[in-house]
mmCIF file of C-alpha atoms in Angstrom:
data_model
loop_
_atom_site.group_PDB
_atom_site.id
_atom_site.type_symbol
_atom_site.label_atom_id
_atom_site.label_comp_id
_atom_site.label_asym_id
_atom_site.label_seq_id
_atom_site.Cartn_x
_atom_site.Cartn_y
_atom_site.Cartn_z
ATOM 1 C CA PHE A 1 -34.102 20.000 -16.253
ATOM 2 C CA SER A 2 -35.440 16.620 -17.134
ATOM 3 C CA SER A 3 -31.387 15.560 -17.527
ATOM 4 C CA ARG A 4 -30.922 16.891 -14.395
ATOM 5 C CA ARG A 5 -33.306 15.088 -12.156
ATOM 6 C CA ARG A 6 -32.093 11.542 -14.237
ATOM 7 C CA HIS A 7 -28.424 12.365 -13.281
ATOM 8 C CA THR A 8 -29.628 12.998 -9.605
ATOM 9 C CA ARG A 9 -31.520 9.916 -9.598
ATOM 10 C CA TYR A 10 -28.862 7.979 -10.900
ATOM 11 C CA TRP A 11 -26.511 8.937 -8.034
ATOM 12 C CA ARG A 12 -28.935 9.048 -5.034
ATOM 13 C CA ASP A 13 -29.092 4.693 -6.100
ATOM 14 C CA TRP A 14 -25.315 4.660 -6.484
ATOM 15 C CA SER A 15 -23.923 3.525 -2.925
ATOM 16 C CA SER A 16 -20.325 2.898 -2.083
ATOM 17 C CA ASP A 17 -18.422 1.552 0.818
ATOM 18 C CA VAL A 18 -15.034 1.424 2.372
ATOM 19 C CA CYS A 19 -12.574 -1.439 3.146
ATOM 20 C CA SER A 20 -9.465 -0.207 4.736
ATOM 21 C CA SER A 21 -6.296 -1.331 5.674
ATOM 22 C CA ASP A 22 -5.607 0.772 8.464
ATOM 23 C CA LEU A 23 -8.396 -1.179 10.664
ATOM 24 C CA HIS A 24 -6.824 -0.377 13.796
ATOM 25 C CA SER A 25 -7.706 3.443 13.734
ATOM 26 C CA SER A 26 -11.149 2.800 12.296
ATOM 27 C CA LEU A 27 -12.595 -0.114 14.604
ATOM 28 C CA ASN A 28 -12.917 0.703 18.139
ATOM 29 C CA PRO A 29 -11.442 -2.020 20.072
ATOM 30 C CA LEU A 30 -13.624 -1.657 22.641
ATOM 31 C CA LYS A 31 -17.042 -2.733 20.583
ATOM 32 C CA LYS A 32 -17.916 -6.083 19.674
ATOM 33 C CA VAL A 33 -18.420 -6.886 16.087
ATOM 34 C CA ARG A 34 -22.045 -7.159 16.234
ATOM 35 C CA ASP A 35 -22.154 -3.541 17.632
ATOM 36 C CA TYR A 36 -20.633 -2.386 14.082
ATOM 37 C CA PHE A 37 -23.599 -4.101 12.281
ATOM 38 C CA LYS A 38 -26.299 -2.263 14.047
ATOM 39 C CA ASP A 39 -25.781 0.249 11.939
ATOM 40 C CA VAL A 40 -26.587 -1.467 9.099
ATOM 41 C CA ASP A 41 -29.425 -2.904 10.931
ATOM 42 C CA ALA A 42 -29.551 -6.692 10.441
ATOM 43 C CA VAL A 43 -27.909 -9.115 12.076
ATOM 44 C CA GLU A 44 -29.074 -11.960 9.915
ATOM 45 C CA LYS A 45 -27.046 -10.053 7.104
ATOM 46 C CA ALA A 46 -24.089 -10.079 9.161
ATOM 47 C CA GLU A 47 -24.107 -13.791 9.881
ATOM 48 C CA PHE A 48 -24.714 -14.378 6.350
ATOM 49 C CA TRP A 49 -21.737 -12.223 5.192
ATOM 50 C CA LEU A 50 -19.709 -13.352 7.872
ATOM 51 C CA ASN A 51 -20.475 -17.275 6.849
ATOM 52 C CA LYS A 52 -19.956 -16.298 3.045
ATOM 53 C CA LEU A 53 -16.416 -15.149 4.081
ATOM 54 C CA ALA A 54 -15.290 -18.489 5.764
ATOM 55 C CA PHE A 55 -16.223 -17.876 9.268
ATOM 56 C CA ALA A 56 -17.337 -21.230 10.539
ATOM 57 C CA GLN A 57 -19.085 -20.026 13.337
ATOM 58 C CA PRO A 58 -20.208 -16.007 12.872
ATOM 59 C CA GLY A 59 -22.117 -16.265 16.162
ATOM 60 C CA ARG A 60 -18.534 -16.527 17.793
ATOM 61 C CA ILE A 61 -17.202 -13.474 15.798
ATOM 62 C CA LEU A 62 -19.896 -11.344 16.272
ATOM 63 C CA ASP A 63 -20.058 -11.488 20.224
ATOM 64 C CA SER A 64 -16.118 -11.245 19.878
ATOM 65 C CA ARG A 65 -14.300 -7.877 20.576
ATOM 66 C CA ILE A 66 -12.143 -6.427 17.577
ATOM 67 C CA HIS A 67 -8.908 -6.645 19.584
ATOM 68 C CA VAL A 68 -8.808 -10.380 19.966
ATOM 69 C CA LEU A 69 -9.171 -11.009 16.206
ATOM 70 C CA SER A 70 -6.527 -11.688 13.800
ATOM 71 C CA GLY A 71 -5.585 -9.197 11.043
ATOM 72 C CA GLY A 72 -7.311 -11.458 8.450
ATOM 73 C CA GLU A 73 -10.419 -11.911 10.675
ATOM 74 C CA LYS A 74 -10.572 -8.091 11.226
ATOM 75 C CA GLN A 75 -10.144 -7.650 7.633
ATOM 76 C CA ARG A 76 -12.860 -10.081 7.012
ATOM 77 C CA VAL A 77 -15.210 -8.641 8.913
ATOM 78 C CA ALA A 78 -14.411 -5.312 7.653
ATOM 79 C CA ILE A 79 -15.072 -6.868 3.946
ATOM 80 C CA ALA A 80 -18.562 -8.321 5.528
ATOM 81 C CA LEU A 81 -19.593 -4.820 6.943
ATOM 82 C CA ALA A 82 -18.770 -3.089 3.658
ATOM 83 C CA MET A 83 -21.056 -5.907 1.750
ATOM 84 C CA SER A 84 -23.884 -6.193 4.347
ATOM 85 C CA LYS A 85 -24.363 -2.573 2.904
ATOM 86 C CA ASN A 86 -25.291 -3.781 -0.793
ATOM 87 C CA PRO A 87 -22.919 -1.152 -1.770
ATOM 88 C CA SER A 88 -22.970 -0.835 -6.129
ATOM 89 C CA LEU A 89 -19.060 0.272 -5.449
ATOM 90 C CA LEU A 90 -16.869 -1.410 -3.284
ATOM 91 C CA ILE A 91 -13.563 1.020 -2.352
ATOM 92 C CA ALA A 92 -10.566 -1.476 -0.954
ATOM 93 C CA ASP A 93 -7.671 0.726 0.339
ATOM 94 C CA GLU A 94 -4.803 -1.362 0.552
ATOM 95 C CA PRO A 95 -7.198 -4.228 2.208
ATOM 96 C CA THR A 96 -4.256 -6.782 2.182
ATOM 97 C CA THR A 97 -1.052 -4.914 3.318
ATOM 98 C CA SER A 98 -1.021 -6.020 6.896
ATOM 99 C CA LEU A 99 -1.663 -9.404 6.131
ATOM 100 C CA ASP A 100 0.570 -12.459 5.567
ATOM 101 C CA VAL A 101 0.815 -14.414 2.159
ATOM 102 C CA THR A 102 -1.455 -17.047 2.787
ATOM 103 C CA THR A 103 -4.180 -14.892 4.202
ATOM 104 C CA GLN A 104 -3.640 -12.306 1.620
ATOM 105 C CA ARG A 105 -4.411 -14.716 -1.141
ATOM 106 C CA GLU A 106 -7.231 -16.405 1.102
ATOM 107 C CA VAL A 107 -8.614 -12.663 1.698
ATOM 108 C CA LEU A 108 -8.769 -11.752 -2.065
ATOM 109 C CA GLU A 109 -10.228 -14.734 -3.325
ATOM 110 C CA LEU A 110 -12.960 -14.327 -0.749
ATOM 111 C CA LEU A 111 -13.306 -10.488 -1.669
ATOM 112 C CA LYS A 112 -13.433 -11.764 -5.340
ATOM 113 C CA GLY A 113 -16.158 -14.187 -4.789
ATOM 114 C CA ALA A 114 -18.346 -11.461 -2.896
ATOM 115 C CA ILE A 115 -17.857 -8.726 -5.438
ATOM 116 C CA ALA A 116 -19.102 -11.219 -8.284
ATOM 117 C CA ASP A 117 -21.969 -13.045 -6.116
ATOM 118 C CA GLN A 118 -23.491 -9.282 -5.634
ATOM 119 C CA ASN A 119 -22.246 -7.842 -8.844
ATOM 120 C CA VAL A 120 -20.401 -5.012 -7.279
ATOM 121 C CA SER A 121 -17.939 -2.823 -8.963
ATOM 122 C CA LEU A 122 -14.529 -2.355 -6.763
ATOM 123 C CA LEU A 123 -12.021 -0.118 -6.745
ATOM 124 C CA PHE A 124 -8.898 -1.611 -5.477
ATOM 125 C CA ILE A 125 -5.996 0.563 -4.338
ATOM 126 C CA SER A 126 -2.870 -0.854 -3.842
ATOM 127 C CA HIS A 127 1.103 -0.633 -4.085
ATOM 128 C CA ASP A 128 1.610 -4.571 -4.667
ATOM 129 C CA LEU A 129 1.533 -5.383 -8.260
ATOM 130 C CA ALA A 130 1.096 -9.030 -8.072
ATOM 131 C CA VAL A 131 -1.990 -8.484 -5.660
ATOM 132 C CA VAL A 132 -3.570 -5.735 -8.812
ATOM 133 C CA GLN A 133 -2.904 -8.432 -11.124
ATOM 134 C CA GLU A 134 -5.021 -10.847 -9.255
ATOM 135 C CA VAL A 135 -7.868 -8.424 -8.989
ATOM 136 C CA SER A 136 -8.061 -5.927 -11.708
ATOM 137 C CA GLU A 137 -9.292 -5.597 -15.177
ATOM 138 C CA ALA A 138 -7.992 -2.381 -15.563
ATOM 139 C CA VAL A 139 -5.278 -0.308 -13.764
ATOM 140 C CA ILE A 140 -4.964 3.642 -13.157
ATOM 141 C CA LEU A 141 -1.223 4.352 -12.092
ATOM 142 C CA LEU A 142 -0.848 7.823 -10.081
ATOM 143 C CA ARG A 143 1.916 9.095 -8.779
ATOM 144 C CA ASN A 144 2.013 12.359 -6.721
ATOM 145 C CA GLY A 145 -2.124 12.474 -7.700
ATOM 146 C CA SER A 146 -1.638 12.767 -11.325
ATOM 147 C CA THR A 147 -2.456 9.634 -14.001
ATOM 148 C CA GLU A 148 1.003 8.219 -15.361
ATOM 149 C CA PHE A 149 -0.911 5.016 -16.878
ATOM 150 C CA VAL A 150 -4.099 4.074 -17.520
ATOM 151 C CA GLY A 151 -4.958 0.224 -19.158
ATOM 152 C CA THR A 152 -4.715 -3.417 -18.022
ATOM 153 C CA ILE A 153 -2.120 -4.821 -15.658
ATOM 154 C CA GLU A 154 -0.364 -6.721 -19.175
ATOM 155 C CA ASN A 155 0.002 -3.391 -20.634
ATOM 156 C CA LEU A 156 1.427 -1.658 -17.773
ATOM 157 C CA PHE A 157 4.422 -4.797 -17.471
ATOM 158 C CA GLU A 158 4.857 -3.546 -21.239
ATOM 159 C CA PHE A 159 4.551 0.608 -20.967
ATOM 160 C CA GLN A 160 7.987 1.797 -20.552
ATOM 161 C CA GLU A 161 7.683 5.386 -21.075
ATOM 162 C CA SER A 162 7.139 6.289 -17.202
ATOM 163 C CA GLY A 163 10.221 5.767 -14.963
ATOM 164 C CA TYR A 164 7.684 5.147 -11.590
ATOM 165 C CA ALA A 165 6.029 2.302 -13.926
ATOM 166 C CA ARG A 166 9.708 1.297 -14.155
ATOM 167 C CA THR A 167 10.310 1.592 -10.763
ATOM 168 C CA LEU A 168 7.326 -0.387 -9.530
ATOM 169 C CA ILE A 169 7.717 -3.389 -12.048
ATOM 170 C CA GLU A 170 11.510 -3.783 -11.139
ATOM 171 C CA SER A 171 10.909 -3.559 -7.582
ATOM 172 C CA ALA A 172 8.472 -6.402 -7.788
ATOM 173 C CA PHE A 173 10.576 -8.486 -9.772
ATOM 174 C CA TYR A 174 13.529 -8.087 -7.573
ATOM 175 C CA LEU A 175 11.247 -9.289 -4.727
ATOM 176 C CA ASP A 176 10.117 -12.275 -6.571
ATOM 177 C CA SER A 177 13.713 -12.913 -7.692
ATOM 178 C CA GLU A 178 15.236 -12.595 -4.054
ATOM 179 C CA LEU A 179 12.649 -14.680 -3.079
ATOM 180 C CA SER A 180 13.576 -17.245 -5.390
ATOM 181 C CA ARG A 181 17.236 -16.985 -4.849
ATOM 182 C CA LEU A 182 16.293 -17.549 -0.756
ATOM 183 C CA LEU A 183 14.027 -20.721 -1.249
ATOM 184 C CA GLN A 184 16.981 -22.232 -3.411
ATOM 185 C CA ARG A 185 19.561 -21.505 -0.763
ATOM 186 C CA SER A 186 17.046 -23.153 2.008
ATOM 187 C CA HIS A 187 16.935 -26.006 -0.054
ATOM 188 C CA GLU A 188 20.655 -26.845 -0.624
#
């Protein structure tokens, strides 16, 4: 009984929040950003996180409607909203998918900084191996709900037993080599 009570207390103290890639369906375009933070019960907390996530004018963002924000701004608002709830675990489901490469890098750096500052664990879900390499200490590769690989990103690149892992890695290298080829061609 005592062990069960400790286990229950542990999970009661554990909190999580989700930062989704599908912000268009999860955020109501008619609401102002400020309205989302009322659930968290602290506009000061909202301003703190918006400021921390590189918004020069948090007040302007709080008074904006979601649909007028850019993709990067929406993503940073979603991260601020999640972090303002003081989670122990942040589940980031493809949080940079719809962002251009520059904004993607900026959001990843801000996310990593926020996670480190608050000592929050991050469960990062992505198909983009370059992004996974940027943010992950450990990797779990899933295919159709089954685990294909568990280890570090470096070990994943060495892992050749899974055809699915090989396909993911080859497609990442193909895209990199295609980009390099296109860049070389543009400088000729």
